[in-house]
């Protein structure tokens, strides 16, 4: 089998951007803390499932109890798996200095903040309200650390810079 010549520069090995600054490392740790909080929230959703179903039944007309229960279970599990997968993906790329990941994650956090604020308007068990409030604070802290001056320099540094 004939081998093809390498493209120009393909023999170069990039060293990456170097180690992430403290603010980026803190943001990544807060992302993982947020994931852990999501797991706790999901477990609590199962523990408090009857209360959540009752709240859904009071607010929704024409929905039977079994449908509300199935919707709560499926919603909790699917959102947990998607949330963990996305958080892992973004935490990886953010820690590697991918500016696109920082921007997209910030947009997703902004949408999440709005949805969480909207969710606080409904009736929920107090434990879930507290977790939502903590999650909101974490989201704001993540954005804060992702846009600190040392973070900005890290994300703007070219590949291979030290």
XYZ file of C-alpha atoms in Angstrom:
162
model
C 0.000 0.000 0.000
C 1.373 3.372 -0.994
C 1.786 5.926 1.754
C 0.949 9.539 1.131
C 3.255 12.384 2.062
C 2.443 14.253 5.215
C 0.826 17.617 4.940
C 3.042 20.595 5.768
C 3.532 20.918 9.494
C 1.958 17.572 10.298
C 5.157 16.418 11.981
C 4.891 19.264 14.487
C 3.458 18.384 17.836
C 1.668 21.233 19.535
C 2.305 21.596 23.215
C -1.073 23.137 23.976
C -1.573 26.427 25.744
C 0.238 25.375 28.856
C -1.373 24.961 32.232
C -4.714 26.630 32.790
C -4.667 29.600 35.163
C -6.263 29.368 38.597
C -9.481 31.069 37.496
C -10.056 28.527 34.703
C -9.275 25.626 37.037
C -11.735 27.099 39.556
C -14.418 27.444 36.871
C -13.932 23.799 35.840
C -14.185 22.689 39.491
C -17.405 24.702 39.806
C -18.750 23.043 36.658
C -18.165 19.636 38.301
C -19.735 20.933 41.526
C -22.765 21.942 39.481
C -22.907 18.431 38.012
C -22.824 16.946 41.519
C -25.629 19.300 42.524
C -27.637 18.111 39.515
C -27.212 14.514 40.647
C -28.402 15.450 44.150
C -31.349 17.310 42.627
C -32.295 14.276 40.546
C -32.132 11.966 43.561
C -34.286 14.418 45.519
C -36.721 14.568 42.605
C -37.223 10.815 42.940
C -37.576 11.057 46.712
C -40.054 13.931 46.375
C -41.749 12.528 43.283
C -45.248 12.487 44.802
C -44.949 16.161 45.776
C -43.757 17.067 42.285
C -46.590 15.113 40.685
C -49.122 16.808 42.981
C -47.736 20.218 42.007
C -47.932 19.291 38.313
C -51.476 18.030 38.728
C -52.538 21.314 40.338
C -51.033 23.377 37.531
C -51.969 21.276 34.502
C -55.450 20.574 33.296
C -56.255 17.322 31.557
C -53.104 15.467 32.624
C -53.617 12.269 34.569
C -51.433 11.295 37.512
C -49.578 8.476 35.713
C -48.656 10.750 32.803
C -47.376 13.439 35.161
C -45.374 10.828 37.092
C -43.838 9.321 33.938
C -43.029 12.799 32.614
C -41.256 13.745 35.835
C -39.195 10.534 35.858
C -38.231 10.655 32.183
C -37.494 14.378 32.367
C -35.240 13.986 35.398
C -33.259 11.066 33.965
C -32.867 12.486 30.447
C -31.879 15.944 31.676
C -29.363 14.425 34.084
C -27.638 12.343 31.400
C -27.610 15.150 28.843
C -26.456 17.646 31.472
C -23.606 15.439 32.697
C -22.466 14.664 29.149
C -22.497 18.324 28.121
C -20.787 19.447 31.317
C -18.036 16.859 30.854
C -17.538 17.923 27.256
C -17.383 21.622 28.066
C -15.225 21.134 31.163
C -12.702 19.264 29.025
C -12.561 21.844 26.251
C -12.607 24.815 28.632
C -9.689 23.362 30.584
C -7.810 22.993 27.261
C -8.366 26.676 26.430
C -11.023 26.384 23.715
C -12.596 29.830 23.542
C -15.586 28.506 21.572
C -16.389 26.196 24.511
C -16.241 29.114 26.946
C -18.619 31.143 24.771
C -21.106 28.334 24.115
C -21.058 27.280 27.785
C -21.714 30.879 28.810
C -24.725 31.058 26.482
C -26.037 27.747 27.849
C -25.525 28.989 31.418
C -27.439 32.156 30.562
C -30.349 30.104 29.243
C -30.133 27.850 32.298
C -30.249 30.855 34.617
C -33.382 32.141 32.876
C -35.050 28.722 33.015
C -34.148 28.305 36.695
C -35.572 31.732 37.510
C -38.723 30.842 35.611
C -38.864 27.489 37.446
C -38.768 29.258 40.794
C -42.170 30.783 39.977
C -43.841 27.362 40.197
C -44.488 25.432 43.339
C -41.665 23.078 44.308
C -40.545 21.425 47.499
C -38.312 23.765 49.506
C -35.250 21.506 49.123
C -35.434 21.814 45.340
C -35.864 25.581 45.613
C -32.703 25.767 47.734
C -30.786 23.614 45.230
C -32.011 25.845 42.401
C -30.803 28.953 44.226
C -27.399 27.372 44.896
C -27.230 26.349 41.234
C -27.927 29.938 40.195
C -25.090 31.205 42.394
C -22.757 28.541 40.961
C -23.666 29.544 37.408
C -22.872 33.195 38.073
C -19.584 32.209 39.752
C -18.596 30.028 36.770
C -19.137 32.929 34.369
C -17.196 35.228 36.694
C -14.176 32.917 36.729
C -14.331 32.197 32.991
C -13.988 35.892 32.198
C -11.328 36.968 34.695
C -8.294 38.739 33.138
C -6.052 35.661 33.469
C -8.778 33.517 31.902
C -9.137 35.951 29.014
C -5.395 35.793 28.332
C -5.469 31.988 28.456
C -8.358 31.689 26.008
C -6.832 34.244 23.633
C -3.325 32.710 23.671
C -2.451 30.890 20.458
C -1.991 27.127 20.487
C 1.520 26.203 21.546
C 2.000 29.386 23.622
C 3.456 29.046 27.103
